[in-house]
Amino acid sequence: QVQLVESGGGVAQPGRSLRLSCTASGFTSSSYGMHWVRQAPGKGLEWMAVIWYDGSDKYYLDSVKGRFTISRDTSKNTVYLQMNSLRVDDTAVYYCARMRTGYHSGWPYFYFDSWGQGTLVTVSS
Amino acid sequence: DIVMTQSPLSLPVTPGEPASISCRSSQSLLHTQGHNFLDWYLQKPGQSPQLLIYLGSNRASGVPDRFSGSGSGTDFTLKITRVEAEDVGVYYCVQTLQTWTFGQGTKMEI
C-alpha cells in the first residue's frame, strides 16, 4: 500500500529555516519523481517543487527559487524540502505527492497519483 | 510562471443537472506535438486530489463518462453532464506545460 508521510512542520519565525521530510512506503521512491505542493489557509493548492526520480532534475516555483531546496535520500526512501528565509506567506500545509508517468499516443504525461496527509508550517513572529 | 484562472470559484449544483467549470491560462498550453498540457483534478472532502482529465480531454482510468474536458490553447472547460452527490468537492485545473500551476479551485456543492 502506497503511503507518504510528511513531517518537520511547526512554527518558525520569519527569516528562519525548516526542513520538511516525506517518507515513502509501499513502493520504491527512487523510481518516481516527487513533488511538494502547499495549501495556505483557506486557499487552493500551489505547486512548489519537483525532483526527478534519479535526482537529475529539480524545478521550483519562481517565488521560492533560491530559498527552498528539494532533495532526496534514496537509502531512506525520503524526500526533503529545505526551507530557508521563511516568510509569513509561506504559512501553509505542505504535501508531498508522487509523480506518475502515463502515455497517450506515445506521448508521456506526468500526474500526481498519491499524496501525503500534509504537515503544517506556520511562520509568525 | 503561467497563471491559471478558474471560474466560477463557487458552484452550487443540483443533482441530475449539468455543470461546467472554465479554466484560462496566461499562455497557450498547446504543445507543438498537438497536445494541450492541461489536467483536471477533483479533491473530495477529506481526500487527496484525484486525476479526472489529462492532456485537456482524456478521462483518467476509472473516471465516469459524465465527466468531459474540452478546449485548446488558453481556454478549457470541464463539464459534468449530470451531477451526482459524490461529485462535490473542489475542482482544480493544472497546467503541466511549464512545471506545474494550479488554478484557484472551484468549490462545487449541492
Tab-separated table of C-alpha atoms in Angstrom:
chain	number	residue	atom	x	y	z
A	1	GLN	CA	0.000	0.000	0.000
A	2	VAL	CA	1.430	3.318	-1.085
A	3	GLN	CA	1.892	5.711	1.786
A	4	LEU	CA	3.543	9.107	2.058
A	5	VAL	CA	4.118	10.660	5.464
A	6	GLU	CA	5.250	14.250	5.871
A	7	SER	CA	6.951	15.567	8.974
A	8	GLY	CA	9.006	18.510	10.134
A	9	GLY	CA	6.359	21.188	10.169
A	10	GLY	CA	5.929	23.584	13.035
A	11	VAL	CA	6.181	27.216	13.975
A	12	ALA	CA	9.092	29.311	12.762
A	13	GLN	CA	9.906	32.996	12.891
A	14	PRO	CA	10.289	34.966	9.681
A	15	GLY	CA	13.775	34.557	8.282
A	16	ARG	CA	14.349	31.210	9.968
A	17	SER	CA	14.561	27.739	8.411
A	18	LEU	CA	12.699	24.459	8.495
A	19	ARG	CA	13.315	21.134	6.824
A	20	LEU	CA	10.347	19.002	5.837
A	21	SER	CA	10.580	15.282	5.233
A	22	CYS	CA	8.395	12.983	3.184
A	23	THR	CA	8.928	9.299	3.878
A	24	ALA	CA	7.534	6.804	1.408
A	25	SER	CA	6.473	3.244	1.998
A	26	GLY	CA	4.822	0.590	-0.116
A	27	PHE	CA	6.899	1.498	-3.151
A	28	THR	CA	10.456	2.342	-4.131
A	29	SER	CA	10.518	6.128	-4.146
A	30	SER	CA	13.715	6.208	-6.200
A	31	SER	CA	11.631	5.043	-9.159
A	32	TYR	CA	9.357	8.085	-9.039
A	33	GLY	CA	9.572	11.810	-9.262
A	34	MET	CA	8.281	13.538	-6.151
A	35	HIS	CA	6.597	16.898	-5.680
A	36	TRP	CA	5.937	19.323	-2.857
A	37	VAL	CA	2.612	21.145	-3.007
A	38	ARG	CA	1.284	23.546	-0.394
A	39	GLN	CA	-2.081	24.911	0.626
A	40	ALA	CA	-2.328	28.161	2.549
A	41	PRO	CA	-5.226	28.531	4.996
A	42	GLY	CA	-8.472	28.875	3.069
A	43	LYS	CA	-6.656	28.817	-0.246
A	44	GLY	CA	-6.133	26.400	-3.103
A	45	LEU	CA	-3.219	24.160	-3.943
A	46	GLU	CA	0.091	25.657	-5.007
A	47	TRP	CA	2.819	23.595	-6.621
A	48	MET	CA	6.253	24.242	-5.094
A	49	ALA	CA	8.928	21.909	-6.363
A	50	VAL	CA	9.678	18.610	-8.047
A	51	ILE	CA	12.652	16.283	-8.063
A	52	TRP	CA	13.101	13.689	-10.764
A	53	TYR	CA	13.251	10.002	-9.858
A	54	ASP	CA	17.042	9.948	-10.062
A	55	GLY	CA	17.562	13.448	-8.687
A	56	SER	CA	18.874	14.600	-12.056
A	57	ASP	CA	16.379	17.437	-12.419
A	58	LYS	CA	14.793	19.784	-9.943
A	59	TYR	CA	12.329	22.558	-10.650
A	60	TYR	CA	10.837	25.221	-8.417
A	61	LEU	CA	8.082	27.789	-8.250
A	62	ASP	CA	9.702	31.118	-9.073
A	63	SER	CA	8.812	32.670	-5.725
A	64	VAL	CA	10.781	30.039	-3.770
A	65	LYS	CA	13.829	29.701	-6.016
A	66	GLY	CA	16.936	30.372	-4.012
A	67	ARG	CA	15.084	29.906	-0.707
A	68	PHE	CA	13.771	26.330	-0.936
A	69	THR	CA	15.723	23.233	-1.925
A	70	ILE	CA	14.289	19.832	-2.745
A	71	SER	CA	16.458	16.753	-2.290
A	72	ARG	CA	16.136	13.040	-1.711
A	73	ASP	CA	17.853	10.230	0.152
A	74	THR	CA	17.078	7.013	-1.664
A	75	SER	CA	18.536	4.901	1.133
A	76	LYS	CA	15.866	6.321	3.440
A	77	ASN	CA	13.075	6.459	0.842
A	78	THR	CA	12.721	10.090	1.841
A	79	VAL	CA	12.359	13.395	0.029
A	80	TYR	CA	13.162	16.669	1.750
A	81	LEU	CA	12.234	20.299	1.382
A	82	GLN	CA	14.739	22.659	2.968
A	83	MET	CA	13.032	25.988	3.504
A	84	ASN	CA	15.235	28.975	4.291
A	85	SER	CA	14.450	32.660	4.773
A	86	LEU	CA	10.874	31.806	5.647
A	87	ARG	CA	8.216	34.449	5.155
A	88	VAL	CA	4.791	34.882	6.701
A	89	ASP	CA	3.189	33.993	3.380
A	90	ASP	CA	4.917	30.588	3.451
A	91	THR	CA	2.391	29.585	6.104
A	92	ALA	CA	0.569	26.561	4.727
A	93	VAL	CA	0.023	22.840	4.902
A	94	TYR	CA	2.762	21.221	2.857
A	95	TYR	CA	2.037	17.995	0.989
A	96	CYS	CA	4.325	15.667	-0.849
A	97	ALA	CA	2.927	13.878	-3.862
A	98	ARG	CA	4.178	11.111	-6.093
A	99	MET	CA	4.548	11.748	-9.794
A	100	ARG	CA	3.381	9.045	-12.174
A	101	THR	CA	4.052	8.845	-15.862
A	102	GLY	CA	1.338	7.939	-18.328
A	103	TYR	CA	1.481	7.640	-22.089
A	104	HIS	CA	-1.043	8.913	-24.572
A	105	SER	CA	-0.438	8.256	-28.263
A	106	GLY	CA	3.156	7.593	-27.320
A	107	TRP	CA	3.477	10.951	-25.585
A	108	PRO	CA	4.364	10.962	-21.874
A	109	TYR	CA	2.395	12.970	-19.402
A	110	PHE	CA	3.010	13.388	-15.695
A	111	TYR	CA	0.370	13.450	-12.998
A	112	PHE	CA	0.033	13.378	-9.229
A	113	ASP	CA	-1.232	9.985	-8.100
A	114	SER	CA	-0.585	9.694	-4.352
A	115	TRP	CA	-0.463	12.344	-1.659
A	116	GLY	CA	0.553	12.530	1.947
A	117	GLN	CA	-1.629	13.924	4.701
A	118	GLY	CA	0.364	17.126	4.939
A	119	THR	CA	2.386	18.930	7.587
A	120	LEU	CA	1.540	22.418	8.818
A	121	VAL	CA	4.122	25.176	8.656
A	122	THR	CA	3.315	28.404	10.464
A	123	VAL	CA	5.608	31.372	10.010
A	124	SER	CA	4.949	34.029	12.586
A	125	SER	CA	6.835	36.396	14.824
B	1	ASP	CA	5.140	31.259	-14.237
B	2	ILE	CA	1.943	30.523	-16.132
B	3	VAL	CA	-1.122	31.844	-14.311
B	4	MET	CA	-4.291	29.741	-14.247
B	5	THR	CA	-7.678	31.370	-13.680
B	6	GLN	CA	-10.786	29.339	-12.914
B	7	SER	CA	-14.411	30.422	-12.891
B	8	PRO	CA	-16.631	30.280	-11.076
B	9	LEU	CA	-14.898	29.852	-7.727
B	10	SER	CA	-18.116	28.589	-6.164
B	11	LEU	CA	-20.629	26.448	-7.979
B	12	PRO	CA	-23.906	25.410	-6.388
B	13	VAL	CA	-25.346	22.452	-8.264
B	14	THR	CA	-28.458	20.326	-8.335
B	15	PRO	CA	-28.158	16.531	-8.693
B	16	GLY	CA	-29.103	15.429	-12.174
B	17	GLU	CA	-28.331	18.804	-13.683
B	18	PRO	CA	-25.274	19.646	-15.805
B	19	ALA	CA	-22.353	21.688	-14.523
B	20	SER	CA	-19.437	23.442	-16.149
B	21	ILE	CA	-16.148	24.970	-14.964
B	22	SER	CA	-13.932	27.247	-17.002
B	23	CYS	CA	-10.159	27.480	-16.826
B	24	ARG	CA	-7.975	30.023	-18.600
B	25	SER	CA	-4.206	30.104	-18.819
B	26	SER	CA	-1.987	33.158	-19.289
B	27	GLN	CA	-0.076	31.341	-22.039
B	28	SER	CA	-1.060	28.744	-24.593
B	29	LEU	CA	-0.839	25.207	-23.276
B	30	LEU	CA	-0.859	23.695	-26.748
B	31	HIS	CA	2.389	21.897	-27.390
B	32	THR	CA	3.840	21.618	-30.877
B	33	GLN	CA	3.076	17.900	-30.665
B	34	GLY	CA	-0.615	18.736	-30.650
B	35	HIS	CA	-1.429	18.010	-27.011
B	36	ASN	CA	-2.782	20.546	-24.554
B	37	PHE	CA	-0.926	20.242	-21.258
B	38	LEU	CA	-3.929	20.821	-19.016
B	39	ASP	CA	-5.254	18.428	-16.370
B	40	TRP	CA	-8.289	18.463	-14.092
B	41	TYR	CA	-8.337	17.139	-10.529
B	42	LEU	CA	-11.106	16.729	-8.003
B	43	GLN	CA	-10.398	16.975	-4.294
B	44	LYS	CA	-13.324	15.440	-2.459
B	45	PRO	CA	-13.876	16.490	1.169
B	46	GLY	CA	-11.259	14.923	3.404
B	47	GLN	CA	-9.451	13.269	0.494
B	48	SER	CA	-6.420	13.880	-1.666
B	49	PRO	CA	-6.851	15.244	-5.180
B	50	GLN	CA	-7.611	12.635	-7.847
B	51	LEU	CA	-6.917	12.952	-11.544
B	52	LEU	CA	-10.033	13.309	-13.696
B	53	ILE	CA	-8.805	14.546	-17.074
B	54	TYR	CA	-5.319	14.640	-18.587
B	55	LEU	CA	-3.958	16.380	-21.682
B	56	GLY	CA	-7.063	18.515	-21.893
B	57	SER	CA	-9.664	15.972	-22.889
B	58	ASN	CA	-8.728	12.432	-21.856
B	59	ARG	CA	-10.534	10.800	-18.975
B	60	ALA	CA	-8.309	9.082	-16.463
B	61	SER	CA	-8.832	5.434	-15.704
B	62	GLY	CA	-11.993	4.792	-13.730
B	63	VAL	CA	-13.463	8.265	-14.231
B	64	PRO	CA	-17.167	8.163	-15.136
B	65	ASP	CA	-18.058	9.243	-18.661
B	66	ARG	CA	-20.282	12.031	-17.326
B	67	PHE	CA	-17.020	13.987	-16.959
B	68	SER	CA	-15.506	15.538	-20.070
B	69	GLY	CA	-12.768	18.029	-20.795
B	70	SER	CA	-12.507	20.295	-23.797
B	71	GLY	CA	-10.705	23.340	-25.084
B	72	SER	CA	-7.360	24.241	-26.536
B	73	GLY	CA	-4.691	26.884	-26.234
B	74	THR	CA	-5.698	29.093	-23.346
B	75	ASP	CA	-9.370	28.237	-22.765
B	76	PHE	CA	-10.576	24.983	-21.263
B	77	THR	CA	-13.787	23.610	-19.831
B	78	LEU	CA	-14.691	20.734	-17.556
B	79	LYS	CA	-18.259	19.539	-17.985
B	80	ILE	CA	-20.380	17.159	-15.988
B	81	THR	CA	-23.450	16.003	-17.877
B	82	ARG	CA	-25.461	15.048	-14.792
B	83	VAL	CA	-24.080	15.924	-11.386
B	84	GLU	CA	-24.209	13.273	-8.695
B	85	ALA	CA	-23.902	13.826	-4.960
B	86	GLU	CA	-20.465	12.182	-4.929
B	87	ASP	CA	-19.113	14.852	-7.298
B	88	VAL	CA	-18.978	17.541	-4.614
B	89	GLY	CA	-15.569	18.913	-3.743
B	90	VAL	CA	-13.008	21.309	-5.130
B	91	TYR	CA	-12.043	21.080	-8.784
B	92	TYR	CA	-8.620	22.259	-9.932
B	93	CYS	CA	-7.233	22.756	-13.382
B	94	VAL	CA	-3.463	22.330	-13.584
B	95	GLN	CA	-1.112	23.307	-16.370
B	96	THR	CA	1.795	20.936	-16.925
B	97	LEU	CA	3.495	22.603	-19.886
B	98	GLN	CA	5.988	24.594	-17.809
B	99	THR	CA	6.430	22.940	-14.452
B	100	TRP	CA	3.008	22.899	-12.771
B	101	THR	CA	0.478	25.569	-11.834
B	102	PHE	CA	-2.896	25.020	-10.208
B	103	GLY	CA	-5.941	27.165	-10.730
B	104	GLN	CA	-7.550	28.691	-7.627
B	105	GLY	CA	-10.044	25.861	-7.384
B	106	THR	CA	-13.812	25.722	-7.871
B	107	LYS	CA	-15.852	24.534	-4.926
B	108	MET	CA	-18.836	22.529	-6.101
B	109	GLU	CA	-21.556	21.936	-3.565
B	110	ILE	CA	-25.142	20.804	-3.586
